[in-house]
PDB file of C-alpha atoms and ligand atoms in Angstrom:
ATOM      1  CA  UNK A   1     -66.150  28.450 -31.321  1.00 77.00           C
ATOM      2  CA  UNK A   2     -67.361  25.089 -31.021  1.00 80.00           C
ATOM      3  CA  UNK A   3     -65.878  21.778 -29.876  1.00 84.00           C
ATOM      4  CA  UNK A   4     -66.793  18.148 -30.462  1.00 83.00           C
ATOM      5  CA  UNK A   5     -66.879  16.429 -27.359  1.00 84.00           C
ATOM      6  CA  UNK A   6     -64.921  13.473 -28.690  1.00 82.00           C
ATOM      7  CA  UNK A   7     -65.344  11.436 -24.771  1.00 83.00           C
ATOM      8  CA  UNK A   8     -65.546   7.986 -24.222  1.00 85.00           C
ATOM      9  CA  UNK A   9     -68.892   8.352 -22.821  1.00 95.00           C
ATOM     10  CA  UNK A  10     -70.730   6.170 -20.127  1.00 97.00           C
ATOM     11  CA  UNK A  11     -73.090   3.528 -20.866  1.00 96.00           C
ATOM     12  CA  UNK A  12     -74.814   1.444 -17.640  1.00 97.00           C
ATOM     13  CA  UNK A  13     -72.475  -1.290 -17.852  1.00 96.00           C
ATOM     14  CA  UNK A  14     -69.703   1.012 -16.960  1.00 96.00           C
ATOM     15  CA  UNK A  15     -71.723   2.207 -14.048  1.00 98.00           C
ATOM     16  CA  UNK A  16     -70.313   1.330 -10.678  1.00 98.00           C
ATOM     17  CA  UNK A  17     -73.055  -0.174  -8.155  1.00 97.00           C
ATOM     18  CA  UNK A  18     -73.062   2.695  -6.424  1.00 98.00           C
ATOM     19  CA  UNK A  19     -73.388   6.472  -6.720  1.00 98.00           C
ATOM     20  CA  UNK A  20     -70.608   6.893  -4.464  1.00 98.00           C
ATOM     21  CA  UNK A  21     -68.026   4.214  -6.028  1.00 98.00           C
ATOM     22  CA  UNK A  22     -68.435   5.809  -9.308  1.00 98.00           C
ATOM     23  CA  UNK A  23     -67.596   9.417  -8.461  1.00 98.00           C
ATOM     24  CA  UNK A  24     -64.892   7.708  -6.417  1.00 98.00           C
ATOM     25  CA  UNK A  25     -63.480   6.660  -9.722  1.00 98.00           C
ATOM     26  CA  UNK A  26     -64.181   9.414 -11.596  1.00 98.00           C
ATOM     27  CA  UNK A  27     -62.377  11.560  -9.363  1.00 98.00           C
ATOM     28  CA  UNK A  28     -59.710   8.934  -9.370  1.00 98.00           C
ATOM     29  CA  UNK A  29     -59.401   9.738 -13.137  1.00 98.00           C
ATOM     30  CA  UNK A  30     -59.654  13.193 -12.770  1.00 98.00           C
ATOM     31  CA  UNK A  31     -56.717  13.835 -10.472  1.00 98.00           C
ATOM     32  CA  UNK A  32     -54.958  10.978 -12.798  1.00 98.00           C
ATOM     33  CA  UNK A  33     -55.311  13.024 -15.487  1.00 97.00           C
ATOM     34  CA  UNK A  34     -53.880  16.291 -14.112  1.00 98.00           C
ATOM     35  CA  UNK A  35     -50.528  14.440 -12.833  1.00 98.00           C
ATOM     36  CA  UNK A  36     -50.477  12.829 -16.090  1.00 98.00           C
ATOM     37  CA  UNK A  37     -51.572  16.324 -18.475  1.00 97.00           C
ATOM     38  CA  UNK A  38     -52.180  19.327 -15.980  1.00 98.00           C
ATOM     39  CA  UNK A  39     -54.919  19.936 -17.682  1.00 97.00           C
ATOM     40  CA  UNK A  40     -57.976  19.353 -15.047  1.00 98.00           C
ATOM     41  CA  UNK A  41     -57.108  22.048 -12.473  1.00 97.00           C
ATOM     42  CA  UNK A  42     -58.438  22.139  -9.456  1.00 98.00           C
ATOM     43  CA  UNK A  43     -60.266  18.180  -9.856  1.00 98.00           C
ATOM     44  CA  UNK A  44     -61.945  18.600  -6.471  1.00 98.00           C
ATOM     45  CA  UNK A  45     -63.370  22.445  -7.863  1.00 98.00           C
ATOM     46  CA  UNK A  46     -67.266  22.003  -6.915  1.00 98.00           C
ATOM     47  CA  UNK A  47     -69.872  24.210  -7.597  1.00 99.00           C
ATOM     48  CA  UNK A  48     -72.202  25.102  -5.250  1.00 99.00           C
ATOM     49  CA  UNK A  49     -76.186  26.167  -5.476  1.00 98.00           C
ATOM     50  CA  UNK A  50     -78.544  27.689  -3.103  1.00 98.00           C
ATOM     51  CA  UNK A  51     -81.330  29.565  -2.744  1.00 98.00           C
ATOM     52  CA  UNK A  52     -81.516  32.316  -0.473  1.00 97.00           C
ATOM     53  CA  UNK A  53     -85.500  32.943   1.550  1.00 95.00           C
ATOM     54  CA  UNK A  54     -87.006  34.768  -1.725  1.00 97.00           C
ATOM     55  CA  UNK A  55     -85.922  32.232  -3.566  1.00 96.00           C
ATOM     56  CA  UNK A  56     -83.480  33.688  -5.602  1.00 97.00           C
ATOM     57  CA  UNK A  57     -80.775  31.382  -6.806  1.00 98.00           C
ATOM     58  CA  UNK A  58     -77.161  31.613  -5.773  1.00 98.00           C
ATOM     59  CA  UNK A  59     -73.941  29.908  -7.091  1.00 98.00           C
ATOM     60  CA  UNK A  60     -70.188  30.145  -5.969  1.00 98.00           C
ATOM     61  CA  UNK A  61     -67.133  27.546  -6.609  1.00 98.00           C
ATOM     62  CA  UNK A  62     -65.557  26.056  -3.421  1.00 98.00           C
ATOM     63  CA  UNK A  63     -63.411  22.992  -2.843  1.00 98.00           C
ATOM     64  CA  UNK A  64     -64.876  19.705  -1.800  1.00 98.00           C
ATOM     65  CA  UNK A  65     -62.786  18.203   0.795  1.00 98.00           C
ATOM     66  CA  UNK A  66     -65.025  15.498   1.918  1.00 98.00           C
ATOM     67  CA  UNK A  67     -66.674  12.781   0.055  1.00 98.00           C
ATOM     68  CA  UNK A  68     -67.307   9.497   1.632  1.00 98.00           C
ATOM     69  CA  UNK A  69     -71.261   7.851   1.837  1.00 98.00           C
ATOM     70  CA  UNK A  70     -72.274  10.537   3.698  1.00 98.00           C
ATOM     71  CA  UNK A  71     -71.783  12.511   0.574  1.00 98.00           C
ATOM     72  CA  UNK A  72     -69.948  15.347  -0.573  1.00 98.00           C
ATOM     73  CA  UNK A  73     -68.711  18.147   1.862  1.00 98.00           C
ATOM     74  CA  UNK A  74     -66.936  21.473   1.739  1.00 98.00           C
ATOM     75  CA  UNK A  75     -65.459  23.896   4.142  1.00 98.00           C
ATOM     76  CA  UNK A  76     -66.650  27.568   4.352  1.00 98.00           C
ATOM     77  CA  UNK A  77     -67.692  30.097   6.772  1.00 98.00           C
ATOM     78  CA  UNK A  78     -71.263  29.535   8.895  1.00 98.00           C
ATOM     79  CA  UNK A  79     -71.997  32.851   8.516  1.00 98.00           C
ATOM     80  CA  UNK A  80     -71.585  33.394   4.595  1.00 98.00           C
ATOM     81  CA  UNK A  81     -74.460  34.110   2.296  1.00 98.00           C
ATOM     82  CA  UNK A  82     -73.992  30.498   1.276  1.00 98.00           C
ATOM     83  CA  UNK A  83     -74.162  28.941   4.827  1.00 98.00           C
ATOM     84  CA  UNK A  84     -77.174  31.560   5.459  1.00 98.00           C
ATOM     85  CA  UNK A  85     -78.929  30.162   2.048  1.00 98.00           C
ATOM     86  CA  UNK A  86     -78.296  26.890   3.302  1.00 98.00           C
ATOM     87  CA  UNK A  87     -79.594  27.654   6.484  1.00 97.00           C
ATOM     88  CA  UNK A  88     -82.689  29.533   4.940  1.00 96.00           C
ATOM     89  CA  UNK A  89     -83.747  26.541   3.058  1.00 95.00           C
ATOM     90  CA  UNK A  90     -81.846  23.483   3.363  1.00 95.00           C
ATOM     91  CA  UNK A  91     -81.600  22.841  -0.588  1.00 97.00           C
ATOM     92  CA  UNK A  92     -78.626  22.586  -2.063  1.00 98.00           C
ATOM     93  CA  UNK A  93     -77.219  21.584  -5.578  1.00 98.00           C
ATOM     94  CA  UNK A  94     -73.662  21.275  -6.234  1.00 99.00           C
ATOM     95  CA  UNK A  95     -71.289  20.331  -9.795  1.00 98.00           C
ATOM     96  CA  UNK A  96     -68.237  19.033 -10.373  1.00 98.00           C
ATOM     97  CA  UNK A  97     -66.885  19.625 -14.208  1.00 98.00           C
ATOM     98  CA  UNK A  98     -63.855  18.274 -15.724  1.00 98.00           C
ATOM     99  CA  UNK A  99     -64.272  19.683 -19.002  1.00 96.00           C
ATOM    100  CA  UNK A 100     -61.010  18.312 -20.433  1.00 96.00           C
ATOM    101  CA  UNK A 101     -62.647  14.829 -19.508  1.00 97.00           C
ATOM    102  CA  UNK A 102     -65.489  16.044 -21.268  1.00 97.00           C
ATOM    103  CA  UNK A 103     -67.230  14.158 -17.702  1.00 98.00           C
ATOM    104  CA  UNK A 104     -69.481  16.201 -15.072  1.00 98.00           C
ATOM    105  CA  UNK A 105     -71.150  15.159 -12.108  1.00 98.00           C
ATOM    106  CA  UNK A 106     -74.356  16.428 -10.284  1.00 98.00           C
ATOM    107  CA  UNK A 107     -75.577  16.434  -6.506  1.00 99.00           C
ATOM    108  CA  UNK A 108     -78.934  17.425  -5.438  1.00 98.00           C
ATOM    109  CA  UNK A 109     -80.006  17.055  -1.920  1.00 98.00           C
ATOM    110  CA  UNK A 110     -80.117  18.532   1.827  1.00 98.00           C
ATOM    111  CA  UNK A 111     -77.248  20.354   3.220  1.00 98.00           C
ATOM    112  CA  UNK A 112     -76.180  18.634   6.981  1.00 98.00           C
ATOM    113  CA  UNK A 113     -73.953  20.572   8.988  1.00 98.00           C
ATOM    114  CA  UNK A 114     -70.350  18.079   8.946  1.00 98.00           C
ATOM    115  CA  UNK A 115     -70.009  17.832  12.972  1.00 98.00           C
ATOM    116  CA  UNK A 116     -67.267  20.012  14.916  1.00 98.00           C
ATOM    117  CA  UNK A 117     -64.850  16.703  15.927  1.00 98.00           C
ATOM    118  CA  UNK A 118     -64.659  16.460  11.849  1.00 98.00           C
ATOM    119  CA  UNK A 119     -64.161  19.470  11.215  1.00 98.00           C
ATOM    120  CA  UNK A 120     -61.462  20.199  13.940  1.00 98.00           C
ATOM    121  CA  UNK A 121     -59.781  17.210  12.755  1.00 97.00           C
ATOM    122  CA  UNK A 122     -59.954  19.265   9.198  1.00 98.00           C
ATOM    123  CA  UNK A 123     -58.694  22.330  10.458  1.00 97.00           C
ATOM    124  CA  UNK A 124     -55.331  21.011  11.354  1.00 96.00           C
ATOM    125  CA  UNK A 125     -54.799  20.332   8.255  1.00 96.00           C
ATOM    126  CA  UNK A 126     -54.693  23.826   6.784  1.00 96.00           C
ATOM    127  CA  UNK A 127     -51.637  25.658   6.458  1.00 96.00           C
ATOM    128  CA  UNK A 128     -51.046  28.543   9.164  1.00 97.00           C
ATOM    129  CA  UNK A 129     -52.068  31.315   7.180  1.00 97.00           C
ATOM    130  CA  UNK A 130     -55.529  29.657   5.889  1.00 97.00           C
ATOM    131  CA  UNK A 131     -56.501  29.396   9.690  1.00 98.00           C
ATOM    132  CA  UNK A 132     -55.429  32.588  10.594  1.00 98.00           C
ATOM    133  CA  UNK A 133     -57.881  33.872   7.608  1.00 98.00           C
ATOM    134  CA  UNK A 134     -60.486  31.860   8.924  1.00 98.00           C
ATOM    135  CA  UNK A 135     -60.429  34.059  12.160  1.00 98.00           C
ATOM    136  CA  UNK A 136     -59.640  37.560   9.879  1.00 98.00           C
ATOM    137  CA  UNK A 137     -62.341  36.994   6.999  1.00 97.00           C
ATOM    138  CA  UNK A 138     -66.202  37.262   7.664  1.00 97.00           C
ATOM    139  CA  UNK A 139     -66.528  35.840   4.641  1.00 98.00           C
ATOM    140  CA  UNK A 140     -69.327  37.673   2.407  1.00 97.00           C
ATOM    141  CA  UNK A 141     -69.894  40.696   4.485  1.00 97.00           C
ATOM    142  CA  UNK A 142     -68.694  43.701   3.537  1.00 96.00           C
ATOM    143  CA  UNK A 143     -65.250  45.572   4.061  1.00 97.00           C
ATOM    144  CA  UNK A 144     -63.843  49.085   3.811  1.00 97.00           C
ATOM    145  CA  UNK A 145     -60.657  48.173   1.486  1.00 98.00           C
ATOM    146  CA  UNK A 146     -58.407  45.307   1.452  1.00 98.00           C
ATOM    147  CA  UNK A 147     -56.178  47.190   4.247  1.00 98.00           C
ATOM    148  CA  UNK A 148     -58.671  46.602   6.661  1.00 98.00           C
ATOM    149  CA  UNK A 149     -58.240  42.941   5.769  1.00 98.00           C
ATOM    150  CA  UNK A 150     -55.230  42.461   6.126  1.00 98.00           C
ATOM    151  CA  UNK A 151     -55.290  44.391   9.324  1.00 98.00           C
ATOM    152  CA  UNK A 152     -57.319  41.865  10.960  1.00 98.00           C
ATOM    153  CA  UNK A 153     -54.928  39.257   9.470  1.00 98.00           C
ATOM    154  CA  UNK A 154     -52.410  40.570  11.447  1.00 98.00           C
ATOM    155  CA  UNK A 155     -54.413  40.986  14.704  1.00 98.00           C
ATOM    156  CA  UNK A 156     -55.145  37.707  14.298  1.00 98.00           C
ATOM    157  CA  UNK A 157     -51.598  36.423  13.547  1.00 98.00           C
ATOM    158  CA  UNK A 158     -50.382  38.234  16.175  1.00 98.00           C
ATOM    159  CA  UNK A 159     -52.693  37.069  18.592  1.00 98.00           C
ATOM    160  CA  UNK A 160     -52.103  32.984  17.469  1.00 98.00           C
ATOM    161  CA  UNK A 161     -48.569  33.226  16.212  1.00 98.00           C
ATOM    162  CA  UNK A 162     -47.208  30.473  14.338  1.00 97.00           C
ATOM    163  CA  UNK A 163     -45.645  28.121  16.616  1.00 97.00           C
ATOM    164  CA  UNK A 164     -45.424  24.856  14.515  1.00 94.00           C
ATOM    165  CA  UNK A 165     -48.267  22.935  16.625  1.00 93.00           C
ATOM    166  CA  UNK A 166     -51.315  22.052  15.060  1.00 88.00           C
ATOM    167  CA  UNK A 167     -53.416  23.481  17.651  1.00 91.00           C
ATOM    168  CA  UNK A 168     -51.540  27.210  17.996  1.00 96.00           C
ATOM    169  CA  UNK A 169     -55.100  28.398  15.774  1.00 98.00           C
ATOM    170  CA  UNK A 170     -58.050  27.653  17.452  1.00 98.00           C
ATOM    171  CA  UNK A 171     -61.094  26.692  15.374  1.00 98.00           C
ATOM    172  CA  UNK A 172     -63.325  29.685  14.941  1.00 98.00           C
ATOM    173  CA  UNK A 173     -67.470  29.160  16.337  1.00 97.00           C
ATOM    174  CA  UNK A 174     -68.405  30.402  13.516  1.00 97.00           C
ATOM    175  CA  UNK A 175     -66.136  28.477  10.720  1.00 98.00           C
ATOM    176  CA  UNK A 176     -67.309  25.174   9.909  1.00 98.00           C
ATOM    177  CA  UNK A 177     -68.762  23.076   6.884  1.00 98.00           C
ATOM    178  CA  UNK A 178     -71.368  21.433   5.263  1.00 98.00           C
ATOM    179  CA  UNK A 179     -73.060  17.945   3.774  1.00 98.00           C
ATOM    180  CA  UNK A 180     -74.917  17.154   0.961  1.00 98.00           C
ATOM    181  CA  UNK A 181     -77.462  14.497   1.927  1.00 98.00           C
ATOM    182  CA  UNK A 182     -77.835  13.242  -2.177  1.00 98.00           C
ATOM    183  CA  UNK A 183     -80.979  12.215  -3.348  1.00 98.00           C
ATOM    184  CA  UNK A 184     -79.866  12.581  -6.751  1.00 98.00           C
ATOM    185  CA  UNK A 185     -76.719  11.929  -8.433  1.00 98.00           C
ATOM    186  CA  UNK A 186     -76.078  12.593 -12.101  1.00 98.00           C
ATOM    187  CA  UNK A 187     -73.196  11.541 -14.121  1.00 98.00           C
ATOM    188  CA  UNK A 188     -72.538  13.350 -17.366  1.00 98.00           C
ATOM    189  CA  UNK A 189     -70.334  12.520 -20.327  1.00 97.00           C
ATOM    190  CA  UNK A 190     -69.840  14.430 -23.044  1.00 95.00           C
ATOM    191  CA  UNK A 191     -70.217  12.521 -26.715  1.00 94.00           C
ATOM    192  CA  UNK A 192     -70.119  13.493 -30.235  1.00 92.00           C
ATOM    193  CA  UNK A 193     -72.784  15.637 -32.012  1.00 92.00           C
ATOM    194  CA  UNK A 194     -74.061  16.498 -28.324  1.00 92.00           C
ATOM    195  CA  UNK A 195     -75.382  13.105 -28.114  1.00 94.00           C
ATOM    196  CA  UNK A 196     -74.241  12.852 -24.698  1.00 96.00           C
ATOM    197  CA  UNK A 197     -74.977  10.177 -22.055  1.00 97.00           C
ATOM    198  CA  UNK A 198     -76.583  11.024 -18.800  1.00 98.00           C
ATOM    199  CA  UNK A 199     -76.758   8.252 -16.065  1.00 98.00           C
ATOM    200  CA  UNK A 200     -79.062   9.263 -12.494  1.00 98.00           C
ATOM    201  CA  UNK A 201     -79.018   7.908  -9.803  1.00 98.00           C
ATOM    202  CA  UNK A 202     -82.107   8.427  -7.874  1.00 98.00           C
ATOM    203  CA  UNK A 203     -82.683   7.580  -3.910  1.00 98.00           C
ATOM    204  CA  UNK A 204     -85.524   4.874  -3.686  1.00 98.00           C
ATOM    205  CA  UNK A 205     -85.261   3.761  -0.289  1.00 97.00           C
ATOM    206  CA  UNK A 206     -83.131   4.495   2.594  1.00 96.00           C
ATOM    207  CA  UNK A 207     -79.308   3.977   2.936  1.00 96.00           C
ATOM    208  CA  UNK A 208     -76.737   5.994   2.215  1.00 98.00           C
ATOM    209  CA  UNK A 209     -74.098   6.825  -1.567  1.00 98.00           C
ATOM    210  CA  UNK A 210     -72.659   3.188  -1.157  1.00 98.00           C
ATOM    211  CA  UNK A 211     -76.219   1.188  -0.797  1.00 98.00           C
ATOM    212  CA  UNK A 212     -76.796  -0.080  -3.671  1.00 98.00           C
ATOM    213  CA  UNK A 213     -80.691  -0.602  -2.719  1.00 98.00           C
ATOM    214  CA  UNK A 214     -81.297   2.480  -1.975  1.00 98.00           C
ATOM    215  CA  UNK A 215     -80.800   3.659  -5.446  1.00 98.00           C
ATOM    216  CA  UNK A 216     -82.042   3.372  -9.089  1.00 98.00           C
ATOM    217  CA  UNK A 217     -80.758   4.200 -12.076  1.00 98.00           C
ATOM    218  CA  UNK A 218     -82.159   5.714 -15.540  1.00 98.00           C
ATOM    219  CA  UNK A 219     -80.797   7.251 -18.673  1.00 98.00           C
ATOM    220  CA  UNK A 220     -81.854  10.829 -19.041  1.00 98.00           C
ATOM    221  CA  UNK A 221     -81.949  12.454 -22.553  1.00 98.00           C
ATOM    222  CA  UNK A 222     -78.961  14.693 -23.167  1.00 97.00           C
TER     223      UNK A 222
HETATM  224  C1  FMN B 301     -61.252  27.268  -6.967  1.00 61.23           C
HETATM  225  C2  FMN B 301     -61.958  27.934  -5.814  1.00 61.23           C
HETATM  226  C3  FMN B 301     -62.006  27.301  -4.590  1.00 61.23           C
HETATM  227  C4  FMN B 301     -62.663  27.881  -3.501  1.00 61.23           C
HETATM  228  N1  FMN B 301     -62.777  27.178  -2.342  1.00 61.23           N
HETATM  229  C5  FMN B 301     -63.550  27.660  -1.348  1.00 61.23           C
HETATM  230  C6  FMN B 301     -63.835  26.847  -0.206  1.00 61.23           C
HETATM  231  O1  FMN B 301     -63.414  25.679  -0.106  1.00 61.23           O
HETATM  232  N2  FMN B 301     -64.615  27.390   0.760  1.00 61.23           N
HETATM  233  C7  FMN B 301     -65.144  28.647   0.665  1.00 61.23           C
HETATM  234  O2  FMN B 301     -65.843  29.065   1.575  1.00 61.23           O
HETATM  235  N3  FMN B 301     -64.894  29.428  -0.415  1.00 61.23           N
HETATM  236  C8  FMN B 301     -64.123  28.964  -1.421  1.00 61.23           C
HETATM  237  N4  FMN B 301     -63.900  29.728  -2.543  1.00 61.23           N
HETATM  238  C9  FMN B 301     -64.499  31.089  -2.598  1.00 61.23           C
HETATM  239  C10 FMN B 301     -65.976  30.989  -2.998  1.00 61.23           C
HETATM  240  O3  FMN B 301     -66.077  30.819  -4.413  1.00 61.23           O
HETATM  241  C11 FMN B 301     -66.792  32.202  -2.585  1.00 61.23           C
HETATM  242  O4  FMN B 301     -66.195  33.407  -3.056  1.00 61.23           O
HETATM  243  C12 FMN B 301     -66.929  32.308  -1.071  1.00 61.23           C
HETATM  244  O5  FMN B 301     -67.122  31.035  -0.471  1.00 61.23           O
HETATM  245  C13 FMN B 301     -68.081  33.206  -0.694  1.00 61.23           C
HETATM  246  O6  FMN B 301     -69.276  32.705  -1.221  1.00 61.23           O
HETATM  247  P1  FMN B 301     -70.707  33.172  -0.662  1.00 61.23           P
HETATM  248  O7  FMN B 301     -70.602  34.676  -0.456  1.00 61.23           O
HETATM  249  O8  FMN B 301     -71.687  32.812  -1.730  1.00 61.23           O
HETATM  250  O9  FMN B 301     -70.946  32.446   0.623  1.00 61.23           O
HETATM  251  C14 FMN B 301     -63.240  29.169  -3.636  1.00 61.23           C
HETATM  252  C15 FMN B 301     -63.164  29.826  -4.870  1.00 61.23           C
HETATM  253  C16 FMN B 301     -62.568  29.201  -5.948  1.00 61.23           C
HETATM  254  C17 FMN B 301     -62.574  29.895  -7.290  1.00 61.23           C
END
C-alpha cells in the first residue's frame, strides 16, 4: 500500500522565529485536529532514543508532558533502561509524528534531569492510581507474572490509600523525569511524490528553543 502525502508542506516563510514557537504551533494544530477529526491520537505521543554503554540503540514511545524553552520533557522511572541509557551516555533523540498531518518533528540533544520541585508539582497531577503505580512498577526490570504486579499495587494502595488530597502519594526517589537540551530541531512535512520539505534548526550560539540567535536554519533534502 502506498499513500500520497497530499500535506500542505512547510516552506521558511512559514517558519516561526523560533524552534520552540513553531512546535508550539504545530502541536497547537495537532491537538486541533483531534477535537476537530479524532484522528491524531495521542498528539503529545513522543518517541524516545538512546543508546545504552555498548552503544546499542534503544527506542520506546512515552508522553511528553513538558515543553517550554528548556525543551521537551517526559516523565518515567530513574531507574528504567531508558533513564539508565540516558544516564550511560547523555544522548538522546526523540520524535513526534502526526501522520494524519502528514507533519513530524525531531529533537536531538542532551538529556537534563527536570528538577524534583517540577516534578512534584507534576506528580499531583496524576490520577491516584498512576501514582500508586509509580511506587508498584520498577519499570523495565523483570517480574514473575502480572499477579505479582498487581500485588505490589495493592501494598502500595493500601499503604497510601486514596484520601482525595494531592499529597496522600508521596513522590517516589526513584520516579522522576527528563530534558532534552536541543541542539537540533527538525520539522518534517510530508509532500507529494515524497518531495517532502525538511526545515532544521541548528544551535549556533548559546540561548535557549525561544532565542532566535542562537539558531540557524537550512533546508535538508527529503
Ligand atoms: C502512548 C504511550 C505512552 C507512554 N507514556 C509513557 C510515559 O510517559 N512514561 C514512561 O515511562 N513510559 C511510557 N510508556 C511506556 C514506554 O513506551 C515504555 O514501555 C516504558 O517507558 C519502558 O521503557 P524502557 O524499558 O525503555 O525504559 C508509554 C507507552 C505508550 C505506547
Amino acid at each position: 500500500m502506498r499513500t500520497e502525502y497530499s500535506g500542505d508542506g512547510l516552506s521558511e516563510s512559514e517558519l516561526a522565529p523560533t524552534p520552540l514557537q513553531h512546535v508550539r504551533q504545530w502541536l497547537t494544530d495537532a491537538q486541533a485536529r483531534q477535537a476537530e477529526r479524532g484522528d491524531v491520537v495521542e498528539p503529545t505521543a513522543l518517541s524516545v532514543a538512546t543508546v545504552d554503554a555498548d552503544g546499542r540503540p534503544n527506542v520506546r514511545t512515552v508522553l511528553m508532558r513538558f515543553l517550554d524553552a528548556r525543551g521537551p520533557g517526559f516523565v518515567t522511572d530513574l531507574g528504567s533502561a531508558k533513564s539508565t541509557e540516558i544516564l550511560a551516555t547523555g544522548g538522546v533523540a526523540a520524535s513526534l509524528t502526526w501522520p494524519a498531518m502528514y507533519r513530524a518533528v525531531r529533537f536531538r540533544g542532551r538529556a537534563v534531569p527536570i528538577g524534583r520541585d517540577e516534578i512534584a508539582e507534576y506528580f499531583v497531577t496524576r490520577p491516584w492510581g498512576s501514582r500508586i503505580s509509580a511506587w508498584a512498577s520498577d519499570q523495565s526490570r523483570a517480574v514473575a507474572d502480572r499477579a505479582a504486579l498487581v500485588a505490589a499495587y495493592e501494598r502500595y494502595a493500601a499503604l497510601y490509600p486514596d484520601t482525595g488530597a494531592p499529597d496522600d502519594v508521596p513522590v517516589p526517589d526513584g520516579w522522576g523525569g527528563w530534558r532534552i537540551d536541543c541542539d537540533e530541531v527538525e520539522l518534517w512535512a510530508g509532500r507529494r511524490d515524497r518531495l517532502h520539505d525538511r526545515l532544521v534548526f541548528t544551535r549556533v550560539a548559546d540561548g535557549d528553543l525561544d532565542t532566535a540567535a542562537a539558531w540557524t536554519v537550512h533546508r535538508r533534502q527529503p
